PDB file of C-alpha atoms and ligand atoms in Angstrom:
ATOM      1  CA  UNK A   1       0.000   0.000   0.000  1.00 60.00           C
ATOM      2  CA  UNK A   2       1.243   3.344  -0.945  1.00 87.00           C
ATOM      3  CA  UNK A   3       1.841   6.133   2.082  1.00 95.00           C
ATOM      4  CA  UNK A   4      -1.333   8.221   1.953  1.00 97.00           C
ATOM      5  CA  UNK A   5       0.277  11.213   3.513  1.00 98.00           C
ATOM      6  CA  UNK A   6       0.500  14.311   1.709  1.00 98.00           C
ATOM      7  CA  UNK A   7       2.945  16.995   3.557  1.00 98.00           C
ATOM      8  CA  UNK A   8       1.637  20.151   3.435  1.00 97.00           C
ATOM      9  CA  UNK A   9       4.427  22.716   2.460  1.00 96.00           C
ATOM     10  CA  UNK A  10       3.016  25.672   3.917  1.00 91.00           C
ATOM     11  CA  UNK A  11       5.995  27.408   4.237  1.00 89.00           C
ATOM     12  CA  UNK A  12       7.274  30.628   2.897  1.00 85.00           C
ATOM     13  CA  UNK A  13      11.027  30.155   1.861  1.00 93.00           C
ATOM     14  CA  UNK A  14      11.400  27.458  -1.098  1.00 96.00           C
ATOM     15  CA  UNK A  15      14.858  26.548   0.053  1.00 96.00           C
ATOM     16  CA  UNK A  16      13.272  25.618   3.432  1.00 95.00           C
ATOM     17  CA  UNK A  17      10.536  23.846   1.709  1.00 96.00           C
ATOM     18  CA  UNK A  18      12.571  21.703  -0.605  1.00 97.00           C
ATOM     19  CA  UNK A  19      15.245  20.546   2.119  1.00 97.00           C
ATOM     20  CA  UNK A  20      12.082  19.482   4.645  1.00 98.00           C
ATOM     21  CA  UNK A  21      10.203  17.777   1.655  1.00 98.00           C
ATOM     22  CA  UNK A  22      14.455  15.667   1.204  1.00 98.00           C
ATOM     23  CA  UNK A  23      14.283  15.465   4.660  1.00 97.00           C
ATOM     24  CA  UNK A  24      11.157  13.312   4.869  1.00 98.00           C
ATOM     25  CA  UNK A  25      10.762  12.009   1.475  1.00 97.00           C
ATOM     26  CA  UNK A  26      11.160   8.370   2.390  1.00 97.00           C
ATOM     27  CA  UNK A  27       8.167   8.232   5.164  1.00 97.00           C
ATOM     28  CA  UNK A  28       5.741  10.392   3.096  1.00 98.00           C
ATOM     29  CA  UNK A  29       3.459   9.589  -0.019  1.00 98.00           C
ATOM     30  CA  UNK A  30       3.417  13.406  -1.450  1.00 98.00           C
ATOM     31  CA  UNK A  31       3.569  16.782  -1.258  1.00 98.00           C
ATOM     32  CA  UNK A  32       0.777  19.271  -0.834  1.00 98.00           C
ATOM     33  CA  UNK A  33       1.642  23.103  -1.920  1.00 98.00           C
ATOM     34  CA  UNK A  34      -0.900  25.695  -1.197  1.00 95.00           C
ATOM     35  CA  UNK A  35      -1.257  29.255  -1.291  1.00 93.00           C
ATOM     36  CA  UNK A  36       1.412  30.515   0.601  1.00 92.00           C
ATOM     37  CA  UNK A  37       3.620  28.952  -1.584  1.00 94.00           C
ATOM     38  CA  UNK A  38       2.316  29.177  -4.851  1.00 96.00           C
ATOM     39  CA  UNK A  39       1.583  32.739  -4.296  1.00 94.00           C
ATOM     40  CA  UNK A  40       5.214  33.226  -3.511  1.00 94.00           C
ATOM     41  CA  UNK A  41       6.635  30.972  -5.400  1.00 96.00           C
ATOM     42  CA  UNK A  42       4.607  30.216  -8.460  1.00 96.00           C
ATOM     43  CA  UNK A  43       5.517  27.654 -11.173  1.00 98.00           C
ATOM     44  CA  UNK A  44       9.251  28.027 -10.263  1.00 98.00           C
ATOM     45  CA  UNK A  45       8.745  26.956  -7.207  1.00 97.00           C
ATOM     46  CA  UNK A  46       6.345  23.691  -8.027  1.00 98.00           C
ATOM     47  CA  UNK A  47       9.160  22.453 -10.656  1.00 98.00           C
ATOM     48  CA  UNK A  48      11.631  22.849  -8.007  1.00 97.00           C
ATOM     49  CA  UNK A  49       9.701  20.519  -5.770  1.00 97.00           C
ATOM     50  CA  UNK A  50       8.849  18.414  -8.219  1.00 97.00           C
ATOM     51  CA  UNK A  51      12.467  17.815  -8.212  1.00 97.00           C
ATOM     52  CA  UNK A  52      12.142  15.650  -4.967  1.00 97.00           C
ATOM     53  CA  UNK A  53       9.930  13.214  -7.058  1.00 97.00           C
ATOM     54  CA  UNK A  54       6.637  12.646  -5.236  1.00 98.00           C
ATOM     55  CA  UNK A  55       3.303  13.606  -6.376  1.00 98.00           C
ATOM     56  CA  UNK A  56       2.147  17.337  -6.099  1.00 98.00           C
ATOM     57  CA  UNK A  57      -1.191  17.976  -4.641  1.00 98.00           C
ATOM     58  CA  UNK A  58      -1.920  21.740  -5.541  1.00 98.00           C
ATOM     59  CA  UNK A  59      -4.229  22.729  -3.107  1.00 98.00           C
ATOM     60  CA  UNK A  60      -5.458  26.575  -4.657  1.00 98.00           C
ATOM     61  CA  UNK A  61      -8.518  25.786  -3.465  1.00 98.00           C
ATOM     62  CA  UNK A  62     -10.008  27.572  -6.716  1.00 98.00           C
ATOM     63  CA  UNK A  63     -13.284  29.723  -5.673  1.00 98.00           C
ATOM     64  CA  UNK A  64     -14.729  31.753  -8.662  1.00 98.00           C
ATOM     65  CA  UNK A  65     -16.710  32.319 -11.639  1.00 98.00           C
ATOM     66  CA  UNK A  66     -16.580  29.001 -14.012  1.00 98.00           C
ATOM     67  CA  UNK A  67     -14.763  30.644 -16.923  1.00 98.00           C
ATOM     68  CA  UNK A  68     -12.173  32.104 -14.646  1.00 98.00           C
ATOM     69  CA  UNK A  69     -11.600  28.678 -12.866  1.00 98.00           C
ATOM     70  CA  UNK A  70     -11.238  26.380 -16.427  1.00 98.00           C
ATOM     71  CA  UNK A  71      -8.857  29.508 -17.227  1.00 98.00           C
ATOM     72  CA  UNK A  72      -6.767  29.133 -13.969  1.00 98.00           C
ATOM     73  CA  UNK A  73      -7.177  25.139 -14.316  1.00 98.00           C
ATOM     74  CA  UNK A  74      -5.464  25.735 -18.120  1.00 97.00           C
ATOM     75  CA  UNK A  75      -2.585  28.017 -16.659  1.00 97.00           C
ATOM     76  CA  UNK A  76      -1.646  25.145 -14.156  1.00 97.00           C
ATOM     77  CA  UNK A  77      -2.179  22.314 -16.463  1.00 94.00           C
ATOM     78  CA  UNK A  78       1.735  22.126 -17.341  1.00 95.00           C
ATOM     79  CA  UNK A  79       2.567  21.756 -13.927  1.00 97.00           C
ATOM     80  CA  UNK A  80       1.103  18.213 -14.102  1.00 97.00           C
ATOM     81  CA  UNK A  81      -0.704  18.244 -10.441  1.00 98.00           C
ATOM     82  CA  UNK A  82      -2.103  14.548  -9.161  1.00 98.00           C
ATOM     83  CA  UNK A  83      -4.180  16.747  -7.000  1.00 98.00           C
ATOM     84  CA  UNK A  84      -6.114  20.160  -7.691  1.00 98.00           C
ATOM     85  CA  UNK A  85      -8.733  21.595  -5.151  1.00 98.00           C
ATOM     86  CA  UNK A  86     -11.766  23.565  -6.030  1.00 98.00           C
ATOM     87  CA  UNK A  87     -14.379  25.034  -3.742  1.00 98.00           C
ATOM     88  CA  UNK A  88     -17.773  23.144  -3.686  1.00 98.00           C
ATOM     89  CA  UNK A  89     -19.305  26.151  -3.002  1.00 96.00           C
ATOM     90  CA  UNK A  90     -18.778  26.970  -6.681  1.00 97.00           C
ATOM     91  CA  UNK A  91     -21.367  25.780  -7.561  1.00 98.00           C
ATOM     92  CA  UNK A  92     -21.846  22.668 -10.190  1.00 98.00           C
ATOM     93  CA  UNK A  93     -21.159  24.483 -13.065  1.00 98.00           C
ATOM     94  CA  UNK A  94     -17.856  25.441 -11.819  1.00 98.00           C
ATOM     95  CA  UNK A  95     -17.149  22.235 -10.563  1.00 98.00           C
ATOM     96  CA  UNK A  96     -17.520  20.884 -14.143  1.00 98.00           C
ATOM     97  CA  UNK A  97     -15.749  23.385 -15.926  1.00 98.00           C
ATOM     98  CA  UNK A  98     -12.804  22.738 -13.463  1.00 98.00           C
ATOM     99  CA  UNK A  99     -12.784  18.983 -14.200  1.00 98.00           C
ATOM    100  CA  UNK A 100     -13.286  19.349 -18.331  1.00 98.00           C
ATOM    101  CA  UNK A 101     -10.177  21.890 -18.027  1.00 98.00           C
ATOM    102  CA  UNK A 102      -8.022  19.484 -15.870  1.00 97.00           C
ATOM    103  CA  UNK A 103      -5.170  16.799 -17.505  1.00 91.00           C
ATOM    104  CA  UNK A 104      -6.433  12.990 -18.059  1.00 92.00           C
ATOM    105  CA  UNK A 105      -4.337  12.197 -14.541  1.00 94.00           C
ATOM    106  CA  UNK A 106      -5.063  15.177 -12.125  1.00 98.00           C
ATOM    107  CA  UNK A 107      -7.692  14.632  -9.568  1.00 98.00           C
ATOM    108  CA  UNK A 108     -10.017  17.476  -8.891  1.00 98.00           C
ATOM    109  CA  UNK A 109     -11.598  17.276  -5.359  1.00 98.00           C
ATOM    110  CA  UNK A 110     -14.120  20.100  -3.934  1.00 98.00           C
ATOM    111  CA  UNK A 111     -12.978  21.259  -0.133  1.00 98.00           C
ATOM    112  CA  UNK A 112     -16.058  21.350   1.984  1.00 97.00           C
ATOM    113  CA  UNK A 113     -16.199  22.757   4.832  1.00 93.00           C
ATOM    114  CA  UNK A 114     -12.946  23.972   6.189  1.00 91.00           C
ATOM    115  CA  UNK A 115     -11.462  21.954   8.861  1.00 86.00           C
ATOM    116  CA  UNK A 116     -10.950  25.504  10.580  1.00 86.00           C
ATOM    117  CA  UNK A 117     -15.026  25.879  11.219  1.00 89.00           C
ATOM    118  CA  UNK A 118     -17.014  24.031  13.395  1.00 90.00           C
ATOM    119  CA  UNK A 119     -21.098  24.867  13.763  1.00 92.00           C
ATOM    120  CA  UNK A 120     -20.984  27.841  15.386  1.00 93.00           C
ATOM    121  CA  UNK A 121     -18.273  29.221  12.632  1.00 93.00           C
ATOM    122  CA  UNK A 122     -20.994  27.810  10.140  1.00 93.00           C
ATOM    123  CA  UNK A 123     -23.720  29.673  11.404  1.00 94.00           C
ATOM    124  CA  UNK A 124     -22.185  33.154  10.939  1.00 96.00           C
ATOM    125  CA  UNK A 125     -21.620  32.455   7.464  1.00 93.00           C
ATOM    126  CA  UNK A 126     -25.382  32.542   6.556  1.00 93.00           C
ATOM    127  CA  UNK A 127     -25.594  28.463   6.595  1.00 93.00           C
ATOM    128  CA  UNK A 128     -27.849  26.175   8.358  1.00 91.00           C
ATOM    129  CA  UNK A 129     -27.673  22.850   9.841  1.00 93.00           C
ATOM    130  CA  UNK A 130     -24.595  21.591  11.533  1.00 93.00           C
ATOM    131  CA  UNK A 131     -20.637  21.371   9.523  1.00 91.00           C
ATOM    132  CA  UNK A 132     -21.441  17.420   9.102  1.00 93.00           C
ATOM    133  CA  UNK A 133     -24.574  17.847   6.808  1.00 94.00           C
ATOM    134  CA  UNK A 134     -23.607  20.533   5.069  1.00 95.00           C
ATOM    135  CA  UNK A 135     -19.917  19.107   4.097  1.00 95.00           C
ATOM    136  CA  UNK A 136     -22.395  16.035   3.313  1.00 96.00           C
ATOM    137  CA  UNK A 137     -24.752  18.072   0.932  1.00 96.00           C
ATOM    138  CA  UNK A 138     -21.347  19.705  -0.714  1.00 97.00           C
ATOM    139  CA  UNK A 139     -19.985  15.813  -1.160  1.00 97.00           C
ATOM    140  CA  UNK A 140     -23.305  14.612  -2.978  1.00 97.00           C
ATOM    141  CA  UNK A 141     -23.080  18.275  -5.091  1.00 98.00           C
ATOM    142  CA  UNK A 142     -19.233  17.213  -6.098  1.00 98.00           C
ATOM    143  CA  UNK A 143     -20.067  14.075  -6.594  1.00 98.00           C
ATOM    144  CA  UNK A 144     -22.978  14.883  -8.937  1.00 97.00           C
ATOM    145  CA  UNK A 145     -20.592  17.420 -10.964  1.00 98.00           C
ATOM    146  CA  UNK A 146     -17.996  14.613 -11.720  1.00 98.00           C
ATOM    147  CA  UNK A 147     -15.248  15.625  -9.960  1.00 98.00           C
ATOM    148  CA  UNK A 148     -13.126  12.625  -8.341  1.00 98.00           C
ATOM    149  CA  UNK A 149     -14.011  13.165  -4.921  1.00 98.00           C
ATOM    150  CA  UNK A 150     -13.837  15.809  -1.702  1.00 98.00           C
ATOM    151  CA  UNK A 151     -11.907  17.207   1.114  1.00 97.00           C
ATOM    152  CA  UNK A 152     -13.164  17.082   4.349  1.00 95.00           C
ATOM    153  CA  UNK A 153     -12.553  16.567   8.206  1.00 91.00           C
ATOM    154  CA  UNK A 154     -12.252  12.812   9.442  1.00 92.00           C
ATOM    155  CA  UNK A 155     -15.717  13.448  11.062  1.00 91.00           C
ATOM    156  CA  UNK A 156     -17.392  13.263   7.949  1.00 93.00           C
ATOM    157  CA  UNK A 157     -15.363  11.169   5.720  1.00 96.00           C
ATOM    158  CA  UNK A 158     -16.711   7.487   7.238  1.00 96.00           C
ATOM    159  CA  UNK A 159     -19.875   8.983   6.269  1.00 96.00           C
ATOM    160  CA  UNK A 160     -19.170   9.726   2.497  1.00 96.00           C
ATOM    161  CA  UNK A 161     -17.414   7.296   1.749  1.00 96.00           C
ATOM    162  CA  UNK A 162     -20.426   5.195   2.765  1.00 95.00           C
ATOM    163  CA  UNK A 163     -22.247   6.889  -0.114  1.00 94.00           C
ATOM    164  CA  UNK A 164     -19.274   8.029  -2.828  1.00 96.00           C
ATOM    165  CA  UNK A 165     -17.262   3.773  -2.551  1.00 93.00           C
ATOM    166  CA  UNK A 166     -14.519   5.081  -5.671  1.00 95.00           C
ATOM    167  CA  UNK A 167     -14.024   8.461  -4.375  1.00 97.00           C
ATOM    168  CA  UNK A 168     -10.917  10.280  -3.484  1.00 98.00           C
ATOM    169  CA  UNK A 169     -11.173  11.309   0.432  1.00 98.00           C
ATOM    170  CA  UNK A 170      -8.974  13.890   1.280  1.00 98.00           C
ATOM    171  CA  UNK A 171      -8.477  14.360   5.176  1.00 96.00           C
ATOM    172  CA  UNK A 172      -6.513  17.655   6.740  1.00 94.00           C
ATOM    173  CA  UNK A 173      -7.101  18.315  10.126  1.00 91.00           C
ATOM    174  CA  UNK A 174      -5.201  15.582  11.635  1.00 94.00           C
ATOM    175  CA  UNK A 175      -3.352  15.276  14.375  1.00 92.00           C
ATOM    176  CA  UNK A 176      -1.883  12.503  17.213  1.00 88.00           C
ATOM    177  CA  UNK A 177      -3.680  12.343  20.309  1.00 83.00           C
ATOM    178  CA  UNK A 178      -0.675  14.503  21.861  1.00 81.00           C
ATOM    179  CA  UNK A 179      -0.760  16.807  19.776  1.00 77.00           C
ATOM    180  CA  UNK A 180      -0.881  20.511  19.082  1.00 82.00           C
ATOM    181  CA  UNK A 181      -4.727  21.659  17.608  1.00 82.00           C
ATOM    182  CA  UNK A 182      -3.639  25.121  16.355  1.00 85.00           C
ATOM    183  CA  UNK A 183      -6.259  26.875  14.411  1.00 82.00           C
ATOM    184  CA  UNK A 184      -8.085  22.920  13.530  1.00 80.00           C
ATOM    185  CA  UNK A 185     -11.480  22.247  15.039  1.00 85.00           C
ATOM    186  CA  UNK A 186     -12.485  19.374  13.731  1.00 78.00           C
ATOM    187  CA  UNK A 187      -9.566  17.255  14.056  1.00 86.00           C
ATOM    188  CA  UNK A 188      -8.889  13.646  14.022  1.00 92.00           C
ATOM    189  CA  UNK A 189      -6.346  11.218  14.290  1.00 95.00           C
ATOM    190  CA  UNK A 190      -4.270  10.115  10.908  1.00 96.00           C
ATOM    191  CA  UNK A 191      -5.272   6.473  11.745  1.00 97.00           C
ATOM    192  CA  UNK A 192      -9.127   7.211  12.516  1.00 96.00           C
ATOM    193  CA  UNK A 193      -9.216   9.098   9.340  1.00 97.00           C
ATOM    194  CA  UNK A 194      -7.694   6.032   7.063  1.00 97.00           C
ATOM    195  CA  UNK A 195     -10.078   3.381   8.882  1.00 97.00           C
ATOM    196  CA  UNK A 196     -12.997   5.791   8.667  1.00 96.00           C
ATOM    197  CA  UNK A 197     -11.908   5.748   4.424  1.00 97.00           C
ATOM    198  CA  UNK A 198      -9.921   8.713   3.455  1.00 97.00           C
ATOM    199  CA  UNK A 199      -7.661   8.427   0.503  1.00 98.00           C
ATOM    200  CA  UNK A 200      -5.194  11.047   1.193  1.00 98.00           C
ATOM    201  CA  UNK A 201      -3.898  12.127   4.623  1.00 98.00           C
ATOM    202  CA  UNK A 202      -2.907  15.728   4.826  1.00 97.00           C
ATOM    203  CA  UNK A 203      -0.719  16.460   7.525  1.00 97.00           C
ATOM    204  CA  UNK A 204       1.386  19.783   8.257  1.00 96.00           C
ATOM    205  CA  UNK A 205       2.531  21.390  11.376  1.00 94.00           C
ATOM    206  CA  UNK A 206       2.722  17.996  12.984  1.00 95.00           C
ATOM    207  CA  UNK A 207       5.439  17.792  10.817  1.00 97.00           C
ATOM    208  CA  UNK A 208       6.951  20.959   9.317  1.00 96.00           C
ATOM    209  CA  UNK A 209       7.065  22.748  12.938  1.00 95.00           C
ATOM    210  CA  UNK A 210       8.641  19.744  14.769  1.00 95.00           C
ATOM    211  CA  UNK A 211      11.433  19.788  16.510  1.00 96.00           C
ATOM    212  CA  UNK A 212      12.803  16.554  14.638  1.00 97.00           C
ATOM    213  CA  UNK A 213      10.556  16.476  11.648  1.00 97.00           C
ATOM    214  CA  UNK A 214      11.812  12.656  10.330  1.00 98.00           C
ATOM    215  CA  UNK A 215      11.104  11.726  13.795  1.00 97.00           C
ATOM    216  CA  UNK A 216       7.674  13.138  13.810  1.00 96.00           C
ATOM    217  CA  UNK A 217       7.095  11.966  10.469  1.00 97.00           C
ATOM    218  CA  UNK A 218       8.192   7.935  10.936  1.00 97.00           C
ATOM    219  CA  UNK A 219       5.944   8.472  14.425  1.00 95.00           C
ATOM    220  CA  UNK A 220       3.138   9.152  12.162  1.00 95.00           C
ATOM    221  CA  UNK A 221       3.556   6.398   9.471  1.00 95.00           C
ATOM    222  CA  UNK A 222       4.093   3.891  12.114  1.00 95.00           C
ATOM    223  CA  UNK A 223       0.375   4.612  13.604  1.00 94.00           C
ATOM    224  CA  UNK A 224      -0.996   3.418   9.935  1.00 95.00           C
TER     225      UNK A 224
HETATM  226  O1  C5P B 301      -0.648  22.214   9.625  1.00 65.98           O
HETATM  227  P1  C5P B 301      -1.886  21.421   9.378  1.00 65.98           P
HETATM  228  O2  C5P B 301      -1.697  19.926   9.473  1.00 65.98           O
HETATM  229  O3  C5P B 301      -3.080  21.913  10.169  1.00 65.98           O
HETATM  230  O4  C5P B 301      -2.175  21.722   7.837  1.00 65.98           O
HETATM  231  C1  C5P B 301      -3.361  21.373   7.193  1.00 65.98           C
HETATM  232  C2  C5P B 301      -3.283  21.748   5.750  1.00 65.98           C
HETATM  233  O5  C5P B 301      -4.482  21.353   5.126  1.00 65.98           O
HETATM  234  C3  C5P B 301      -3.108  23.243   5.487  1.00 65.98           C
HETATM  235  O6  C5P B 301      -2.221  23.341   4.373  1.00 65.98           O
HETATM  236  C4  C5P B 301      -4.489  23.721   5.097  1.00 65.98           C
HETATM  237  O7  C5P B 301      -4.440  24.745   4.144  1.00 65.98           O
HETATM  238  C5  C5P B 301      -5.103  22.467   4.492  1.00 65.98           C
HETATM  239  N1  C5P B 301      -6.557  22.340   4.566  1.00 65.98           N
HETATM  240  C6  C5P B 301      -7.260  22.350   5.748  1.00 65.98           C
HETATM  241  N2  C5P B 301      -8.625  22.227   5.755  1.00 65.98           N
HETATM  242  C7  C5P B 301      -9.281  22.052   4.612  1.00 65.98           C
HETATM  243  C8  C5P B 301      -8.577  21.999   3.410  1.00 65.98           C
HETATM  244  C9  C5P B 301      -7.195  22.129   3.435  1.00 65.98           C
HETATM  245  O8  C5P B 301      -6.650  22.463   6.819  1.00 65.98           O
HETATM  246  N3  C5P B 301     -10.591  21.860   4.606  1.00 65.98           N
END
């Protein structure tokens, strides 16, 4: 079985983010660049990690108009992602546009709800019901659109994946039962989330900020 865990670059210097992703390379499946970095960083910076040879997971969590999102799924085409992220809250139309514009290999899962939120976060945003059915209505709305599958917390993924068999579960928000929360609510551990059916494991400061960051990430693979 391939290592489902994606490390999630989020740091700002490129050097720093290369030598960690060397560092760890051997007890990690891939490696997941978001904003901070591609904002800084750009192209440049994905074919420099690249370099370290494990699948890139490109999480831009894309949130706009369809015909600006199949643009911005074009421009990043060359980059040759396994991974893209869209928001569900798109809509369907986006959704679709996003998968039509993305390469024969690149998977193109719709975040949720943010790991970040829990009901009460929810609720100021205008939504109703709890984070659990409306991540659930967003799943069934991705699912419908043809994208490959969803990101979401490990509370909801046993749930979907009980609905969506051949989808692509991606899980942030983890963490050991030791561990530092930081700005996560709904968090789980990386071995509840693979039991409960997520594909990809996407784990960060458990990693990047430890003090021995091969340590932390063997710890990790050795709970799976
Ligand atoms: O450091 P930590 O393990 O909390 O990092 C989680 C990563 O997953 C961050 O890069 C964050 O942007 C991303 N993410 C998330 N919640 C989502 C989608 C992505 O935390 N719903």
């Amino acid at each position: 079985m391939s290592n489902p865990v994606y490390l999630a670059l989020d740091l700002p210097r490129l050097e720093a983010a290369e030598a960690l992703a060397r560092k760890v390379k051997g007890h990690i499946g891939g490696i997941k660049l978001g904003m901070e970095f591609f904002y800084a960083h750009g192209h440049h910076g994905v074919h420099e990690l690249a370099h370290v040879g494990l699948p890139i997971f490109l999480d831009l969590k894309l949130h706009d108009i369809p015909n600006t999102v199949e643009s911005a799924m074009q421009a990043i085409h060359v980059l040759e992602p396994a991974i893209v992220t869209v928001h569900a809250a798109g809509g369907r139309a986006m959704m679709e546009d996003a998968k039509a514009a993305a390469g024969e290999h690149c998977k193109v899962v719709a975040v949720t709800v943010l790991t970040s939120l829990d009901d009460d976060d929810i609720a100021t945003i205008g939504v109703t019901g709890s984070a659990h059915d409306h991540a659930m209505r967003l799943a069934d709305l991705a699912h419908s659109a043809g994208l490959d599958g969803i990101v979401c917390s490990g509370h909801e993924v046993g749930a979907v994946h009980r609905q969506w068999k051949d989808g692509c579960f991606v899980v942030p928000g983890l963490r050991l039962a030791d561990g530092k929360q930081g700005d996560q609510k709904r968090i789980v551990t990386p071995r509840q989330a693979r039991d409960d059916g997520a594909s990809v494991l996407v784990i960060g400061r458990p990693i990047s900020r430890a003090d021995d960051p091969v340590a932390a990430a063997r710890a990790i693979e050795a709970t799976l």
